[in-house]
CSV table of C-alpha atoms and ligand atoms in Angstrom, one decimal:
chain,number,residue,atom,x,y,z
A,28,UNK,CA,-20.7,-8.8,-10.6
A,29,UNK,CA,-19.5,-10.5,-7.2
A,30,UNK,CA,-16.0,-11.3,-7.1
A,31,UNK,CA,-13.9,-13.1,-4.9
A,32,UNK,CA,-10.5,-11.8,-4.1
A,33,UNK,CA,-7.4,-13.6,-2.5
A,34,UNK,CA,-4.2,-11.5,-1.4
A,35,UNK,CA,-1.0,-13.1,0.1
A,36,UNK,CA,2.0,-11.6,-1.4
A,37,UNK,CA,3.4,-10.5,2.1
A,38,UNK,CA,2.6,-11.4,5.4
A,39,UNK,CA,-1.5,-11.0,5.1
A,40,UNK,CA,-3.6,-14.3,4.6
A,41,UNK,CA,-6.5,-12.5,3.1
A,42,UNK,CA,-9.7,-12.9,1.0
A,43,UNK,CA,-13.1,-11.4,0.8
A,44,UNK,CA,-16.2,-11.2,-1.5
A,45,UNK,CA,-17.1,-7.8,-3.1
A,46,UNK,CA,-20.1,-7.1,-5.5
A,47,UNK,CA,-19.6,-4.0,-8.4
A,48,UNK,CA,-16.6,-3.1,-7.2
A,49,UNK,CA,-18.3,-1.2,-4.5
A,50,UNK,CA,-20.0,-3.2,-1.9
A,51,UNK,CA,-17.8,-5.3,0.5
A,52,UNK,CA,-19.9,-8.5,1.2
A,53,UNK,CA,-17.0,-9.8,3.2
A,54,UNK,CA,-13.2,-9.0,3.8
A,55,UNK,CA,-11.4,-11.6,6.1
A,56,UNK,CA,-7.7,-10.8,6.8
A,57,UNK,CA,-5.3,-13.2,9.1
A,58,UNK,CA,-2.0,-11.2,9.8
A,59,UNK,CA,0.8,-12.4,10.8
A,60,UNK,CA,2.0,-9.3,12.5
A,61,UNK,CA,2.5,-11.5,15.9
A,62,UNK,CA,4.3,-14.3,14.5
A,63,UNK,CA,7.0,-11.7,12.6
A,64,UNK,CA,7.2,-9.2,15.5
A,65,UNK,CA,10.0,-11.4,17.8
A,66,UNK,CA,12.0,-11.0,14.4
A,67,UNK,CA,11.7,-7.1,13.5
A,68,UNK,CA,10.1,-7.6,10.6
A,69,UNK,CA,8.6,-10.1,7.7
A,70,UNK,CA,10.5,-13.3,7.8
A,71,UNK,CA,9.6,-14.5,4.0
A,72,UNK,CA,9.6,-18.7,4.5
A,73,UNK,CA,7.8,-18.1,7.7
A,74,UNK,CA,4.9,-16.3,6.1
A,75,UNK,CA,4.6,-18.5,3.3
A,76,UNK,CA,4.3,-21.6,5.7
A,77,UNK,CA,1.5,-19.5,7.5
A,78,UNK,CA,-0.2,-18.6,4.7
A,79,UNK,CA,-0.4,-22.7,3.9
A,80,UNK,CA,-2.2,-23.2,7.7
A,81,UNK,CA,-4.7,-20.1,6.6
A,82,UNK,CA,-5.3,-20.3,2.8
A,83,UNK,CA,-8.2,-22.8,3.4
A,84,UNK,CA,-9.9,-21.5,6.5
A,85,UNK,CA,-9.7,-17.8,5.1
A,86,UNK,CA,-11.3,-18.6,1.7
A,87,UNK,CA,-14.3,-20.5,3.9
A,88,UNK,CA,-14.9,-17.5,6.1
A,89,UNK,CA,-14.9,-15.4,3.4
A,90,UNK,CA,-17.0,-16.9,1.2
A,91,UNK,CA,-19.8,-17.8,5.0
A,92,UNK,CA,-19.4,-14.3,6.0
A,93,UNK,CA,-20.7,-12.9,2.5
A,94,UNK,CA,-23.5,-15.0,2.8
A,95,UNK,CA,-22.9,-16.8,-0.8
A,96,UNK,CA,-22.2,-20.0,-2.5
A,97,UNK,CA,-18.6,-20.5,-4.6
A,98,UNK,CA,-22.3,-20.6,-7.7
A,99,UNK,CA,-23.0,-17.3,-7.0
A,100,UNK,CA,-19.7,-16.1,-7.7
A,101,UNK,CA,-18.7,-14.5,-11.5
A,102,UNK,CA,-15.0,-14.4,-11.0
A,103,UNK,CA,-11.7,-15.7,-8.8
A,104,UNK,CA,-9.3,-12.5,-8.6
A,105,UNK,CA,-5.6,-13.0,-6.9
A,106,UNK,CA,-2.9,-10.9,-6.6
A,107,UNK,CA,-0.2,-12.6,-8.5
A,108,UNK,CA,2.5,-10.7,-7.8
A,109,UNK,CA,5.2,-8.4,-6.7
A,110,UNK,CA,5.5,-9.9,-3.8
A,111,UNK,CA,7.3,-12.5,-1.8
A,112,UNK,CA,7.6,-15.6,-4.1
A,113,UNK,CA,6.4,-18.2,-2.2
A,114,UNK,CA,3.6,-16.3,-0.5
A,115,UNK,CA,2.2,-15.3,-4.3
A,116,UNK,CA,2.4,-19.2,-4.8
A,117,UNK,CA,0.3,-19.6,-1.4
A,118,UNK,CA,-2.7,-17.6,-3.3
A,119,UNK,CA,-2.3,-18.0,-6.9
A,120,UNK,CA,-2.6,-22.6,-6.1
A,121,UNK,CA,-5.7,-21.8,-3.8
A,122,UNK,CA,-7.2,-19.2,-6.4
A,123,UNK,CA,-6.6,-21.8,-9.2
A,124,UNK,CA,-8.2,-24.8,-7.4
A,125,UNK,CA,-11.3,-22.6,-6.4
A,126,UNK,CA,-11.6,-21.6,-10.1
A,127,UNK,CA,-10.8,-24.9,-11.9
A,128,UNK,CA,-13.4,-26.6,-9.3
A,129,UNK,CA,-16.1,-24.7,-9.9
A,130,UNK,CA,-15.5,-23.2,-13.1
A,131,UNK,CA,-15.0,-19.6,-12.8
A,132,UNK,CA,-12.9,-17.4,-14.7
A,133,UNK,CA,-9.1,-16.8,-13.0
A,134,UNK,CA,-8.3,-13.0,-12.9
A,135,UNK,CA,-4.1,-12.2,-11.8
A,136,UNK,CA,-4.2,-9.1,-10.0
A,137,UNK,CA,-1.0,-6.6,-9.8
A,138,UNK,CA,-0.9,-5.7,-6.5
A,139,UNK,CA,-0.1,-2.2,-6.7
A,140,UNK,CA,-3.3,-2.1,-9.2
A,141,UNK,CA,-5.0,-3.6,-6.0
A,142,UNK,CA,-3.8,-0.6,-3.7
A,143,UNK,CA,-4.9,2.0,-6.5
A,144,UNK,CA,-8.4,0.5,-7.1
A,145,UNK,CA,-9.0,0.3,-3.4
A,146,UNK,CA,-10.2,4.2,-4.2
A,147,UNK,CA,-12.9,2.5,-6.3
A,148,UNK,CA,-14.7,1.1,-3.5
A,149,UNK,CA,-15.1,5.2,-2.2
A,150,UNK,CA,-15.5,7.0,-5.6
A,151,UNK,CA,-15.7,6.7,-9.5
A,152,UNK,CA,-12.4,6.9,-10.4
A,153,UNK,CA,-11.7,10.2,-12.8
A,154,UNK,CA,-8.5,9.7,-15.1
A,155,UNK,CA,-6.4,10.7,-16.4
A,156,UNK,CA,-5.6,10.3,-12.6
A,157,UNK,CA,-2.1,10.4,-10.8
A,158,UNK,CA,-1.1,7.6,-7.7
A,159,UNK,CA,0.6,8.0,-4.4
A,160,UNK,CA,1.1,3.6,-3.7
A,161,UNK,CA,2.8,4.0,-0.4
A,162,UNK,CA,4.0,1.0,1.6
A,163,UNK,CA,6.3,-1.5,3.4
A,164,UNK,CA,7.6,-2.1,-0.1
A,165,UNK,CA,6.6,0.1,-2.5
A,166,UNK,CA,7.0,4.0,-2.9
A,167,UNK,CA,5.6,5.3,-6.2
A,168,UNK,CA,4.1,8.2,-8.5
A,169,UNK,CA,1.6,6.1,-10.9
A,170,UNK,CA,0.0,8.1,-14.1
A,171,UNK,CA,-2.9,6.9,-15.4
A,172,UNK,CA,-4.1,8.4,-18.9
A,173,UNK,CA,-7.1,5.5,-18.4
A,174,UNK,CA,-8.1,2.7,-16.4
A,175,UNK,CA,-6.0,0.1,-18.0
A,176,UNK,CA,-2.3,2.2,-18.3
A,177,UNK,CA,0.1,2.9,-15.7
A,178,UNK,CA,3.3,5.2,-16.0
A,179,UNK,CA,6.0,5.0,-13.0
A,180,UNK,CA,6.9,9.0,-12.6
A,181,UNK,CA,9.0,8.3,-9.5
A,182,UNK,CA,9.8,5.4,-7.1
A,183,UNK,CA,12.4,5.8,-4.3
A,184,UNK,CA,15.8,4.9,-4.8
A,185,UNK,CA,16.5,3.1,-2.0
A,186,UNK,CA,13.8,2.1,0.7
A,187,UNK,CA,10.0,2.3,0.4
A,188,UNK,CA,8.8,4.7,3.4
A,189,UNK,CA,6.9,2.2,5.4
A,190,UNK,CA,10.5,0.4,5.6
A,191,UNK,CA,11.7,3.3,6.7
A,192,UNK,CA,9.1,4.3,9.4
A,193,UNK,CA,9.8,0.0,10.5
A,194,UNK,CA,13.3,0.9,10.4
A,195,UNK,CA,13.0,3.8,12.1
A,196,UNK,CA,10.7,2.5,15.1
A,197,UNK,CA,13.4,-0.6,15.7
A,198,UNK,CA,16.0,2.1,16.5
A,199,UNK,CA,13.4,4.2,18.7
A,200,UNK,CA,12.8,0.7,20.2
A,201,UNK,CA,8.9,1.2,19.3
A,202,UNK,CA,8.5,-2.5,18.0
A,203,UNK,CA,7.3,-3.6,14.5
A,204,UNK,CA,5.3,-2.5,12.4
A,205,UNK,CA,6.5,0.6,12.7
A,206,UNK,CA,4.1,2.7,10.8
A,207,UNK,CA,1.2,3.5,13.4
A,208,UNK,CA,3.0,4.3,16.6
A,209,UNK,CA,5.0,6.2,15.4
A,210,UNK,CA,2.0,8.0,13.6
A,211,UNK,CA,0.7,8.0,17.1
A,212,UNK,CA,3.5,9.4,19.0
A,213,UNK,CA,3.7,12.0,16.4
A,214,UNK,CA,0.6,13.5,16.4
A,215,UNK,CA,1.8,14.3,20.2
A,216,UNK,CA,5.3,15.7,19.3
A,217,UNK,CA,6.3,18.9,17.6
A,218,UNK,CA,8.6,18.5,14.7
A,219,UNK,CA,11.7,20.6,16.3
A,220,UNK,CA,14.6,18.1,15.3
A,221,UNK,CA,16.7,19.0,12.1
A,222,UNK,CA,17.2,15.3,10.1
A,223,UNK,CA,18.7,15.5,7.1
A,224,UNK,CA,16.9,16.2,3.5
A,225,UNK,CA,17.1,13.3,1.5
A,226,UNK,CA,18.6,13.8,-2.0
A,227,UNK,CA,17.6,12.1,-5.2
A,228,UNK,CA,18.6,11.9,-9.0
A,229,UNK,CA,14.8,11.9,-10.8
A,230,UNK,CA,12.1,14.9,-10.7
A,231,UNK,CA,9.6,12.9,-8.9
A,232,UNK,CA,11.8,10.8,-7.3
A,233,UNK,CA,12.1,9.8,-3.7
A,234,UNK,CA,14.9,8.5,-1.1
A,235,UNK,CA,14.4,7.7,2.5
A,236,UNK,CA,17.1,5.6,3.5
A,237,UNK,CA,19.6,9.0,4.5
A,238,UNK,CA,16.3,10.0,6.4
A,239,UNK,CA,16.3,6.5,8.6
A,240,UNK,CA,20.3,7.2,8.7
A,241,UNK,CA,19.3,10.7,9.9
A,242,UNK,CA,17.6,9.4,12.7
A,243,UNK,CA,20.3,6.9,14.4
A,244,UNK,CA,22.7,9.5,14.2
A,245,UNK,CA,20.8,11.8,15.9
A,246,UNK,CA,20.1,9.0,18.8
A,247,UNK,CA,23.5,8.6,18.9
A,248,UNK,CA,24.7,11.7,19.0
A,249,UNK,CA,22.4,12.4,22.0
A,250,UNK,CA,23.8,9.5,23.7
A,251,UNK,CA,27.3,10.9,23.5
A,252,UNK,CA,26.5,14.4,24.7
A,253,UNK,CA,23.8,13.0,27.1
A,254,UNK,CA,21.7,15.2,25.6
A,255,UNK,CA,17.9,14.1,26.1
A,256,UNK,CA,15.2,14.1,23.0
A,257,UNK,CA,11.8,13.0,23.2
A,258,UNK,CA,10.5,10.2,21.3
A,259,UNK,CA,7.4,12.2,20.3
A,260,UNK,CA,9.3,15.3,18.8
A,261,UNK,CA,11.4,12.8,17.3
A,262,UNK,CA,8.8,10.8,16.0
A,263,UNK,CA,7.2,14.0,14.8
A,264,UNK,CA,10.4,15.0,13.1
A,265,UNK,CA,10.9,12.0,11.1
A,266,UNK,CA,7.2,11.9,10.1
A,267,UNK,CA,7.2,16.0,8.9
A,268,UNK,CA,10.4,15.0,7.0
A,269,UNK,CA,9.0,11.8,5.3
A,270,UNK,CA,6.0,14.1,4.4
A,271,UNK,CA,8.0,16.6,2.9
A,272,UNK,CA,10.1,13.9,0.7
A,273,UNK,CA,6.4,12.9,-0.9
A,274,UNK,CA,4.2,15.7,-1.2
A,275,UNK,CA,7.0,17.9,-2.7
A,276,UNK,CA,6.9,15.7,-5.0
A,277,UNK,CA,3.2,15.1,-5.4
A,278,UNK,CA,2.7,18.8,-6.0
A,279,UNK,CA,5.3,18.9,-9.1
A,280,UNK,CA,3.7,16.5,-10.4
A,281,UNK,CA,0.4,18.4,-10.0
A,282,UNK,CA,1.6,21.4,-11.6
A,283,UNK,CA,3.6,19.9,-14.5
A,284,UNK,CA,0.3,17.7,-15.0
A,285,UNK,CA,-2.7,20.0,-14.9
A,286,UNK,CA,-4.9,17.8,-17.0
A,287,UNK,CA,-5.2,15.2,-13.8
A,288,UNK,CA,-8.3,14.9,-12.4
A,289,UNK,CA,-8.1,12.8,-9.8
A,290,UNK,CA,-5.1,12.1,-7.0
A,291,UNK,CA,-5.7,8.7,-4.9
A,292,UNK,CA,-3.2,7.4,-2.5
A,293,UNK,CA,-2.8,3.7,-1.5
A,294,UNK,CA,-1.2,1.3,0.2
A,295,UNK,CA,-0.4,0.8,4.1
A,296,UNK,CA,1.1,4.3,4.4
A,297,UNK,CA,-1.9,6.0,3.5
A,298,UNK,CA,-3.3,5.2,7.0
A,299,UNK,CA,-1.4,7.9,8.2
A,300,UNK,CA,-2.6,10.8,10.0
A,301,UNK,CA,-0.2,12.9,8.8
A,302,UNK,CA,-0.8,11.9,5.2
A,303,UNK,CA,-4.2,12.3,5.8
A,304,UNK,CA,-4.1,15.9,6.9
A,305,UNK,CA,-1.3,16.8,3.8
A,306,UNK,CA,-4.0,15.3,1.5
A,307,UNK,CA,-6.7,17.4,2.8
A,308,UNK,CA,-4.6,20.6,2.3
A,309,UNK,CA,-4.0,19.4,-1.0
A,310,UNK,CA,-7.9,19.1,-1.6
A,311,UNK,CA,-7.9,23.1,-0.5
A,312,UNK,CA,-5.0,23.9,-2.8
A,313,UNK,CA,-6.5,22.9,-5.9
A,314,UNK,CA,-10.1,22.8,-5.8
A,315,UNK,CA,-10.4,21.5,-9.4
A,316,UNK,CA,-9.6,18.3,-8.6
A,317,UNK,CA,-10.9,15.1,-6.8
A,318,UNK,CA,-8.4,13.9,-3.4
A,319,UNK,CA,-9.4,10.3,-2.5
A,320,UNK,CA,-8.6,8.4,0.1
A,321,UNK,CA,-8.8,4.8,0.6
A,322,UNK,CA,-11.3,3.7,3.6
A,323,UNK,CA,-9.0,2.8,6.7
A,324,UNK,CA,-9.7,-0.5,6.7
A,325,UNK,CA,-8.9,-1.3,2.8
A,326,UNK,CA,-5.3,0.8,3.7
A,327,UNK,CA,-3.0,-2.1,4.2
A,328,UNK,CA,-3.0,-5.5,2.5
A,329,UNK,CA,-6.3,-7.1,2.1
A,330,UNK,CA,-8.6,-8.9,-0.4
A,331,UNK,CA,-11.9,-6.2,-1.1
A,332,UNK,CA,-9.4,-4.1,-3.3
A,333,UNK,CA,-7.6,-7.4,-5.0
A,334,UNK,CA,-11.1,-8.3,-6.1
A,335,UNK,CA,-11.9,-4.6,-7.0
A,336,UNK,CA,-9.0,-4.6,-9.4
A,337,UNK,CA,-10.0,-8.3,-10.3
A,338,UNK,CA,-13.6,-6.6,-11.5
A,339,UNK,CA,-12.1,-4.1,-13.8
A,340,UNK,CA,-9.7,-6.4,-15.2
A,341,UNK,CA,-12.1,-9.6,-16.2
A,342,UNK,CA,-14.1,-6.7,-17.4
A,343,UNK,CA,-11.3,-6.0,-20.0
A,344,UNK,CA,-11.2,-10.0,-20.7
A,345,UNK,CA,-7.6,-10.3,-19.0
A,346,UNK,CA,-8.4,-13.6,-17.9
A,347,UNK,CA,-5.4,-16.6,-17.1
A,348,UNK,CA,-5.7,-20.5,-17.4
A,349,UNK,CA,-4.5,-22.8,-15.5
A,350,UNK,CA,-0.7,-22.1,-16.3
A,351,UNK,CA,-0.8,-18.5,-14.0
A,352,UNK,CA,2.0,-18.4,-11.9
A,353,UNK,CA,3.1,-16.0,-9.2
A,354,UNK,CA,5.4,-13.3,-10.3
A,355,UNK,CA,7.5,-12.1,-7.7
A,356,UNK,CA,8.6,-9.4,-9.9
A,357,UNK,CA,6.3,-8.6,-12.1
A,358,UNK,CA,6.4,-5.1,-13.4
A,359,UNK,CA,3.5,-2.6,-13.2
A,360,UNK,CA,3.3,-1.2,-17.0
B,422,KG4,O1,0.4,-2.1,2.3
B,422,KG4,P1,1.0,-2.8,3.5
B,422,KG4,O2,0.0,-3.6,4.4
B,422,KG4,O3,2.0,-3.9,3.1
B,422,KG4,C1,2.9,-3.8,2.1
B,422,KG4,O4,2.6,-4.2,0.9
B,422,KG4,O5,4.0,-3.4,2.4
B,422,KG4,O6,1.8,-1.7,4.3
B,422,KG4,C2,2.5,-2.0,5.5
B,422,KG4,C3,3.3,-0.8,5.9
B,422,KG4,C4,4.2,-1.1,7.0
B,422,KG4,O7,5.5,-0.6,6.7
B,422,KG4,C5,3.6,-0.2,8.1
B,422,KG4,O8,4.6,0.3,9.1
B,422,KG4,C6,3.0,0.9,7.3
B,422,KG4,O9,2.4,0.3,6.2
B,422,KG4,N1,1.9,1.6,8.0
B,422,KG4,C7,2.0,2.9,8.4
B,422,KG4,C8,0.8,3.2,9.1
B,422,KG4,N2,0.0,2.1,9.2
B,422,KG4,C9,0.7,1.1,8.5
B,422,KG4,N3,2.9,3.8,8.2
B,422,KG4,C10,2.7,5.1,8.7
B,422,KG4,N4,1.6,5.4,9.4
B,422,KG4,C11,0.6,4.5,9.6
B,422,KG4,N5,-0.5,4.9,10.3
């Protein structure tokens, strides 16, 4: 089956042609990273004005770099929401003018299902399976007894941890996003700073917001001892801690779930070195079961994993008409 998927719930103008949910034909992101950067972060009417300029051009090059015509296609997949409103709205239009023009069937994608099923394109998925979705907006422990059901365990109470890591490199002064450089700069530090532990209500739940607190206090209090830190120890510090937060909670789940098969991690987090490595020692600790890891390049937002999930859903006839509509906040079970 080739599908072609079309993302732009944040600040990612993206599309791309995959065939059997496995083989990417063609995977065309414009980011807006540049644009949002003078401003610290996404500014939501700006993106959804960019993503007007780039629907068209994006869709094109997808679609000339797979090497296809809009015939050869089975299926139109778009990630109708959560997301910001009028970015869904960008997608969902362009998706629903490619489908009603040349007939093909119009598949809403969940975006967090798109971050999930990015493992698909690596590996068979094995359920029931258990889901790390780690981004700039979402923090969550996902069950899945089968391919089609999803249970929230845990979701943070206050920011997602990529916010946090963005918020946390504004006060380092490190720029935005804040994600990989301060993955980078810790991989060269030592984690030698006490930051407070977060505390939470839930079992599986996750806070980060005292963490990013944690950190400016720290910075501050330096500044009124004139006491000097170093950025990589602190960036080291703050990643060890944001670690901790998840993969204590990851391993509860583990052992209060020892039917799970599979553990997959998605979203833009799971780039993260650290992660990575926590992951891998996971893989060691419990040789039963399957660790997956999305490819780096299907990490953060794109279109391959939009039409991935897009597959597996027109495969289980969920299928919209013309009325689709974005869904800013549309909830994932
Ligand atoms: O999934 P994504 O592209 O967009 C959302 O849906 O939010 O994730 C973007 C987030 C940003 O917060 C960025 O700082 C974070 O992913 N990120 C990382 C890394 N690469 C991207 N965070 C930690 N380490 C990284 N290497």
């Amino acid at each position: 089956m080739l599908v072609i998927g079309i993302e732009s719930s944040c600040d990612e103008t993206a599309a791309a042609v995959v065939r059997d949910k496995k083989e990417i034909l063609s995977s065309v992101i414009a980011s807006q990273i540049d644009t949002h950067k003078g401003f610290g972060g996404v500014v939501p009417e700006v993106a959804s004005r960019i993503h007007v300029e780039n629907i068209s051009g994006v869709i094109r090059q997808a679609i000339d770099e797979a090497g296809i015509s809009m015939e050869d296609v089975d299926a139109v997949a778009v990630t109708a929401g959560p997301g910001l409103v009028g970015c869904l709205h960008v997608g969902v239009q362009g998706a629903k003018t490619l489908a009603a023009v040349w007939n093909k069937p119009l598949i809403p994608v969940h975006h967090l299902a798109g971050h999930i099923y990015a493992n698909e394109l690596v590996t068979d998925l094995q359920f029931p399976l258990v889901a790390l979705v780690v981004s700039g907006g979402n923090s969550e422990l996902v069950y899945m007894k089968d391919e089609n059901s999803f249970e929230i365990l845990g979701q943070t109470q206050d920011d997602a941890i990529g916010e946090a890591y963005d918020k946390v490199a504004r006060v380092m002064g490190l720029g935005y996003p804040g994600g990989p450089v301060i993955d980078k700069l810790a991989q060269q530090g030592k984690a030698v700073y006490d930051l407070p532990e977060p505390k939470t209500q839930g079992r599986y739940d996750f806070s980060f917001s005292g963490l990013k607190s944690g950190v400016l206090q720290f910075i501050k209090r330096c500044e009124r001892k004139g006491q000097t830190f170093t950025q990589e120890d602190l960036a080291a510090s703050f990643q060890k801690a944001a670690l901790d937060e998840v993969f204590d909670r990851v391993k509860l789940v583990l052992e209060d779930h020892p039917e799970v098969k599979q553990f997959v991690v998605g979203g833009g987090v799971s780039a993260n070195s650290g992660l990575r490595a926590r992951v891998d020692e996971l893989r060691q600790e419990y040789p039963d079961k399957t660790f997956t890891v999305p490819p780096m390049r299907c990490c953060t937002d794109n279109a391959a994993m939009i039409a991935v999930a897009g597959e597996i859903a027109a495969e289980q006839g969920r299928v919209a008409d013309a009325r689709l509509t974005a869904d800013p906040g549309w909830e994932i079970c």
